[in-house]
PDB file of C-alpha atoms in Angstrom:
ATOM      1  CA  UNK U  11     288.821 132.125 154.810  1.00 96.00           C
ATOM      2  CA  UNK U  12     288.038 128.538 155.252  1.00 97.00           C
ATOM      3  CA  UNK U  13     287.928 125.359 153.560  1.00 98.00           C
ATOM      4  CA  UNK U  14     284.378 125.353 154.585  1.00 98.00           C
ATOM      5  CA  UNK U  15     283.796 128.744 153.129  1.00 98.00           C
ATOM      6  CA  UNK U  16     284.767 127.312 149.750  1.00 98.00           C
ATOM      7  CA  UNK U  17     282.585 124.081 150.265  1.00 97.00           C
ATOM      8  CA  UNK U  18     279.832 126.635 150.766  1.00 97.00           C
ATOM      9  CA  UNK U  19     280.385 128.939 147.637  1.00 97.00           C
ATOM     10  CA  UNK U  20     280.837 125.627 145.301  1.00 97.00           C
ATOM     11  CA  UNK U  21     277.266 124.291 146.172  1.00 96.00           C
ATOM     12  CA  UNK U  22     276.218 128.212 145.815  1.00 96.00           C
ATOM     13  CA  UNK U  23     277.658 127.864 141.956  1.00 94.00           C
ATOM     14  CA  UNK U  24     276.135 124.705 141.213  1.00 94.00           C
ATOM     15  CA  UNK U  25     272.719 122.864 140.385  1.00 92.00           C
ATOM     16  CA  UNK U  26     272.254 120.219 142.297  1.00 93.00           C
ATOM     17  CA  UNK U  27     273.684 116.918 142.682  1.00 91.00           C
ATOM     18  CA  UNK U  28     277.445 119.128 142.879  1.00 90.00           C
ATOM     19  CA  UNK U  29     275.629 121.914 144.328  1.00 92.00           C
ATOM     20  CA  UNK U  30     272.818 123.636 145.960  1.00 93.00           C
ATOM     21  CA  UNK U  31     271.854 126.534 143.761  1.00 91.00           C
ATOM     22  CA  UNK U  32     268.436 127.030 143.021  1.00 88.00           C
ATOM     23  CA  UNK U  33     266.520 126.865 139.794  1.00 86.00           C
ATOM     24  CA  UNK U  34     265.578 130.009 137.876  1.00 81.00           C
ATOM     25  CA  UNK U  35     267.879 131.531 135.411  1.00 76.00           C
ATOM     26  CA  UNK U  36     265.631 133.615 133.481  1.00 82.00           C
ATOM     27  CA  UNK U  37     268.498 135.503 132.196  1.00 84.00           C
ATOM     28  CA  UNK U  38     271.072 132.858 132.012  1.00 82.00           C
ATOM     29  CA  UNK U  39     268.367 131.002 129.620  1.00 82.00           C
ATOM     30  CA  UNK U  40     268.172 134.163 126.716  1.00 87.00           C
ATOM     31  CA  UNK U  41     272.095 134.043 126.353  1.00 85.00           C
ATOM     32  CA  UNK U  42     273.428 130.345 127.290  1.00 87.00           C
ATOM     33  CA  UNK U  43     270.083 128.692 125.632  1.00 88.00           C
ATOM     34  CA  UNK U  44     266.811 126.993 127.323  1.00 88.00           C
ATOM     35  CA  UNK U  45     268.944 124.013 128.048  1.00 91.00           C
ATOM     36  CA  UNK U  46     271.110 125.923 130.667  1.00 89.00           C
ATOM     37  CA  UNK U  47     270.737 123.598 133.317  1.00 90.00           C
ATOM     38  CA  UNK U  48     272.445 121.009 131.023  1.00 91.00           C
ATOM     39  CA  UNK U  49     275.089 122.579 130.628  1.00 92.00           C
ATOM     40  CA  UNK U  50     275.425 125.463 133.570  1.00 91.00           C
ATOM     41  CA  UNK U  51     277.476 123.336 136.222  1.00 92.00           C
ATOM     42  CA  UNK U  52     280.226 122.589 133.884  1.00 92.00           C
ATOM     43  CA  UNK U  53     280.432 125.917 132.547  1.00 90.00           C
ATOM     44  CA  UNK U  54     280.476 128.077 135.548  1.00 92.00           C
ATOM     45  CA  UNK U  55     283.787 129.201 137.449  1.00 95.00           C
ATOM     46  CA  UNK U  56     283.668 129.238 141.211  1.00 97.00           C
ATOM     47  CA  UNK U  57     286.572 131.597 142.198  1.00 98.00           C
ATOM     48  CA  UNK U  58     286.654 132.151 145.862  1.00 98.00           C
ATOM     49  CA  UNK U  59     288.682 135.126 147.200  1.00 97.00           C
ATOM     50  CA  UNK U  60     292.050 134.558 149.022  1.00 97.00           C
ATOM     51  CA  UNK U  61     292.555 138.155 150.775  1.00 95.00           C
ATOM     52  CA  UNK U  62     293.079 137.548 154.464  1.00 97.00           C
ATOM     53  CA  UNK U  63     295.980 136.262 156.525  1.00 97.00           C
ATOM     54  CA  UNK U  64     293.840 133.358 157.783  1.00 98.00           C
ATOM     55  CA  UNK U  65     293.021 132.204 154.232  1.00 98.00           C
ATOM     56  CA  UNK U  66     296.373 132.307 152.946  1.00 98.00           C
ATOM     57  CA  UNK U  67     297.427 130.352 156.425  1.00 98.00           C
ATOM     58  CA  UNK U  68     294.828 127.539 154.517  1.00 98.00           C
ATOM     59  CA  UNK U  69     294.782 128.281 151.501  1.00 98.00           C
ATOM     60  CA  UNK U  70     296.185 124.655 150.708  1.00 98.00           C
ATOM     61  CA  UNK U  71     293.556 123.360 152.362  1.00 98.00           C
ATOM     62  CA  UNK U  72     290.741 126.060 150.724  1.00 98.00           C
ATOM     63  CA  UNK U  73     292.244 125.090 146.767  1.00 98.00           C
ATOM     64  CA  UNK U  74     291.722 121.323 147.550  1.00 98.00           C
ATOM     65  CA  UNK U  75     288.030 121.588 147.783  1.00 97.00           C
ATOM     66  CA  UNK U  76     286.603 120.424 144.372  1.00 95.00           C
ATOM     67  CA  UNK U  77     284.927 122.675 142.263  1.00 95.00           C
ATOM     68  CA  UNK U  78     286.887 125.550 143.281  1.00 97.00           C
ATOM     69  CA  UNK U  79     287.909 126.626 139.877  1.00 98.00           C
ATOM     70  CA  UNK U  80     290.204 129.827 140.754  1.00 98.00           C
ATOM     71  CA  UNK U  81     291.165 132.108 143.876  1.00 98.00           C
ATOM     72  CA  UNK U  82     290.940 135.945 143.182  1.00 98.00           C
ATOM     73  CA  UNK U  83     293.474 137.722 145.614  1.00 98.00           C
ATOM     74  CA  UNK U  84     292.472 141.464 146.276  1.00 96.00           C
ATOM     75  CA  UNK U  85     296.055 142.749 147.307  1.00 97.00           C
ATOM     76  CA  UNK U  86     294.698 145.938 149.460  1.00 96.00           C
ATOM     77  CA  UNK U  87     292.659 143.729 151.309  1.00 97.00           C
ATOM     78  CA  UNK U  88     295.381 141.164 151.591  1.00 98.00           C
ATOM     79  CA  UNK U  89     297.568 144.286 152.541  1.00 97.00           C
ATOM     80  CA  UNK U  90     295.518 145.188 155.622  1.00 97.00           C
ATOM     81  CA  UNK U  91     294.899 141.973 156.866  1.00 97.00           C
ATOM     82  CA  UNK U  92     298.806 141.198 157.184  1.00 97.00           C
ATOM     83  CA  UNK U  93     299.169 144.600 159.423  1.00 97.00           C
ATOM     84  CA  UNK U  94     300.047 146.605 156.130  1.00 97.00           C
ATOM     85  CA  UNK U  95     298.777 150.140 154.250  1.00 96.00           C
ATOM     86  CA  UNK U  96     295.966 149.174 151.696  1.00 96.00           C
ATOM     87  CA  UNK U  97     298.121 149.310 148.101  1.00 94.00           C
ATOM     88  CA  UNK U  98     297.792 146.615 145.077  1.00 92.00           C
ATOM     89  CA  UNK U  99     301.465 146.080 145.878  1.00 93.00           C
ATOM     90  CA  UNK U 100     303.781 145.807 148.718  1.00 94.00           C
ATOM     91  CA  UNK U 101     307.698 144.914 148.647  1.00 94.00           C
ATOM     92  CA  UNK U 102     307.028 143.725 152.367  1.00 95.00           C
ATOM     93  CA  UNK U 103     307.818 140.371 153.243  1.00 96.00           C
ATOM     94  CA  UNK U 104     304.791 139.193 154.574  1.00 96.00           C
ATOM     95  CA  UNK U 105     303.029 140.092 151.413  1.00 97.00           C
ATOM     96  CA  UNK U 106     305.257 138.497 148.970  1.00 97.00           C
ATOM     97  CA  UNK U 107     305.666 135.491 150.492  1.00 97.00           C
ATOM     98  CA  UNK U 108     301.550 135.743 151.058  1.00 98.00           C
ATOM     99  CA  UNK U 109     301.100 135.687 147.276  1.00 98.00           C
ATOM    100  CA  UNK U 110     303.800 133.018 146.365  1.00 98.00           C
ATOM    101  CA  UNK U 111     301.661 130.763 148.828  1.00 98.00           C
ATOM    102  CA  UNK U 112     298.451 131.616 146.476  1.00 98.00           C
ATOM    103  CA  UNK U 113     300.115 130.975 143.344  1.00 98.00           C
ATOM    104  CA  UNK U 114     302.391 127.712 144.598  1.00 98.00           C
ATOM    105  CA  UNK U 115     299.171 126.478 146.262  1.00 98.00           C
ATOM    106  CA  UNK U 116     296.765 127.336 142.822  1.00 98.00           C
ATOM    107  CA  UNK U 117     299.570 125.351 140.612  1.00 98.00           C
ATOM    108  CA  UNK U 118     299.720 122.277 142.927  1.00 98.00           C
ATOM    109  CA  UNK U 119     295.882 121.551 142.912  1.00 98.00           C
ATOM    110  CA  UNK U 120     295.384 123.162 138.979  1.00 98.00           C
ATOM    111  CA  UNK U 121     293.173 126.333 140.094  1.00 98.00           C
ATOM    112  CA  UNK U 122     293.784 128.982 138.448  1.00 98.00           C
ATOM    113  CA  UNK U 123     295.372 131.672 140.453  1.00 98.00           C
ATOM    114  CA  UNK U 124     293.894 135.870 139.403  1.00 98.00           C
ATOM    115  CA  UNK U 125     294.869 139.215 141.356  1.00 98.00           C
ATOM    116  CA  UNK U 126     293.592 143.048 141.283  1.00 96.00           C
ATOM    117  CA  UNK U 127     295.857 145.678 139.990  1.00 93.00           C
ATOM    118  CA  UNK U 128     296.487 147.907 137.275  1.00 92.00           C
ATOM    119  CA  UNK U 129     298.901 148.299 134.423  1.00 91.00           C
ATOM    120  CA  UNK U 130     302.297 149.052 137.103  1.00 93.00           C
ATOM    121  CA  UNK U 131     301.686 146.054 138.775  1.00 95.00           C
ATOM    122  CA  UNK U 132     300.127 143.538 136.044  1.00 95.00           C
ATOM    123  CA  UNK U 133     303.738 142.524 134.320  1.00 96.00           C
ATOM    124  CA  UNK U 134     305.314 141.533 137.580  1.00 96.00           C
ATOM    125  CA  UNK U 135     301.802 139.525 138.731  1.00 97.00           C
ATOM    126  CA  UNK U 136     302.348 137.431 135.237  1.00 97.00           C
ATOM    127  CA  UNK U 137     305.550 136.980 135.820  1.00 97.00           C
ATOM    128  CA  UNK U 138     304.943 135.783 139.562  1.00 97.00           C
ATOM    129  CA  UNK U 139     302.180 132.902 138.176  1.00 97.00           C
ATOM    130  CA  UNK U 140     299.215 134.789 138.182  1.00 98.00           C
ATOM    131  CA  UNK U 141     297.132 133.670 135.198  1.00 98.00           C
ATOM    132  CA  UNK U 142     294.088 136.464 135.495  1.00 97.00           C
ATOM    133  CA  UNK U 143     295.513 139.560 136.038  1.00 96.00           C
ATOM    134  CA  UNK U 144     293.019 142.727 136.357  1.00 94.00           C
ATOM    135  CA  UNK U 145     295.010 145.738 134.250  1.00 91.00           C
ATOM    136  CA  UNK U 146     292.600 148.100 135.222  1.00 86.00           C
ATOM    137  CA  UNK U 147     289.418 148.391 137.305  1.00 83.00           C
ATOM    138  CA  UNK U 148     285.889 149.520 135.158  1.00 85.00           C
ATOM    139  CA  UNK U 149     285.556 152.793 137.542  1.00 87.00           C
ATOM    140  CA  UNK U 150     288.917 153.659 136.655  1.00 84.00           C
ATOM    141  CA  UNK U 151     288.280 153.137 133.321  1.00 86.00           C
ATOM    142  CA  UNK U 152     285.413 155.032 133.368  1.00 90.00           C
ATOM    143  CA  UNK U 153     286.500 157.841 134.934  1.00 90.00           C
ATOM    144  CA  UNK U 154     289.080 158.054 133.110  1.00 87.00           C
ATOM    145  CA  UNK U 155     287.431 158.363 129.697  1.00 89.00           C
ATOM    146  CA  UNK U 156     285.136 160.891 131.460  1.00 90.00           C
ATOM    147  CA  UNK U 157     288.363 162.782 132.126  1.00 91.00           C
ATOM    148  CA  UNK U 158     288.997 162.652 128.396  1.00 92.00           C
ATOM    149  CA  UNK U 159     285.656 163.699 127.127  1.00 89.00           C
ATOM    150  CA  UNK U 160     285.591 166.933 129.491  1.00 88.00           C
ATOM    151  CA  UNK U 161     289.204 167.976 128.426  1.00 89.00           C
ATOM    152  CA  UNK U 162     287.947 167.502 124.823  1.00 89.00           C
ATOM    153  CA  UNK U 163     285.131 169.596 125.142  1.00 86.00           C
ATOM    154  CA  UNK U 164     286.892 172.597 127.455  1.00 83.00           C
ATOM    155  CA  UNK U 165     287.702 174.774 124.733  1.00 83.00           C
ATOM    156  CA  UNK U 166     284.449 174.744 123.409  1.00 77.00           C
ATOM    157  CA  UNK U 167     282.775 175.464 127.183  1.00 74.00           C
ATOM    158  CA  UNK U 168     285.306 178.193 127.860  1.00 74.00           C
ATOM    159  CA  UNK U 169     284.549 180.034 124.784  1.00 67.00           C
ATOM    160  CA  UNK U 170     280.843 180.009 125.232  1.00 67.00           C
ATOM    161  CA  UNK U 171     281.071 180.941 129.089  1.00 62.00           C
ATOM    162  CA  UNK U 172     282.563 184.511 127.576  1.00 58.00           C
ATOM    163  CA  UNK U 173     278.899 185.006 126.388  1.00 56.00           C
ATOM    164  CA  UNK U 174     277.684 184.195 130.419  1.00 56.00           C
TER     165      UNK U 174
END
């Protein structure tokens, strides 16, 4: 929401002297390598979230702050904060002109600018700037190839529950 919010989560990302994160990747170290601290702070992304009325009112001032390598916008949270229904996509005012501030604001001070949605609203996000665009959430995905599996296996279940 803040400039100072972002200050906070790039010295969260970093080693120290850019940052203040402690020492102890035990994980990081079996896939990056035992020399992880050489290389972590140039490798890692610090993407702060732009999803409230406030931060978009600053979010010039919130992609200045070095280190800040991309803003994520959640659009239903973005939604409700600007008086809206929670939806990945609104043809309101308030809410377009809310994400053409993100993107204008990401292009001006080269962070990357990334959104939530699915496959309806992903074309028109790509086409508005966005340069990470979520097609489709893992729970959806999941559930979704859940969905599959049980239709699948239906006729097989309904012809054994004859025997029941």
């Amino acid at each position: 929401n803040s400039p100072a919010e972002a200050e906070a989560a790039v010295r969260a990302c970093r080693y120290p002297p850019a940052g203040a994160r402690s020492y102890g990747p035990l994980r990081a170290n079996y896939w990056a390598g035992a020399d992880y601290f050489t290389h972590a702070n140039a490798e890692v992304c610090c993407i702060v979230m732009v999803e409230t009325a406030e931060a978009v009112r600053l979010v010039e001032d919130i992609v200045s702050v070095p280190g800040v390598d991309a803003v994520y916008v959640g659009p239903a949270d973005l939604s409700v904060s600007l008086g809206l229904s929670p939806a990945p996509d609104h043809a309101e005012e308030a809410f377009t002109s809310a994400l053409g501030r993100i993107v204008d604001a990401c292009r001006r001070h080269g962070v990357v600018p990334a959104i939530a949605g699915n496959q309806v609203t992903a074309p028109r996000r790509i086409e508005e700037g966005f340069a990470m665009v979520e097609v489709a959430s893992d729970a959806r995905l999941l559930a979704a190839a859940a969905a599959q599996a049980l239709a699948a296996l239906r006729p097989a279940t309904e012809a054994r529950t004859a025997y029941l």
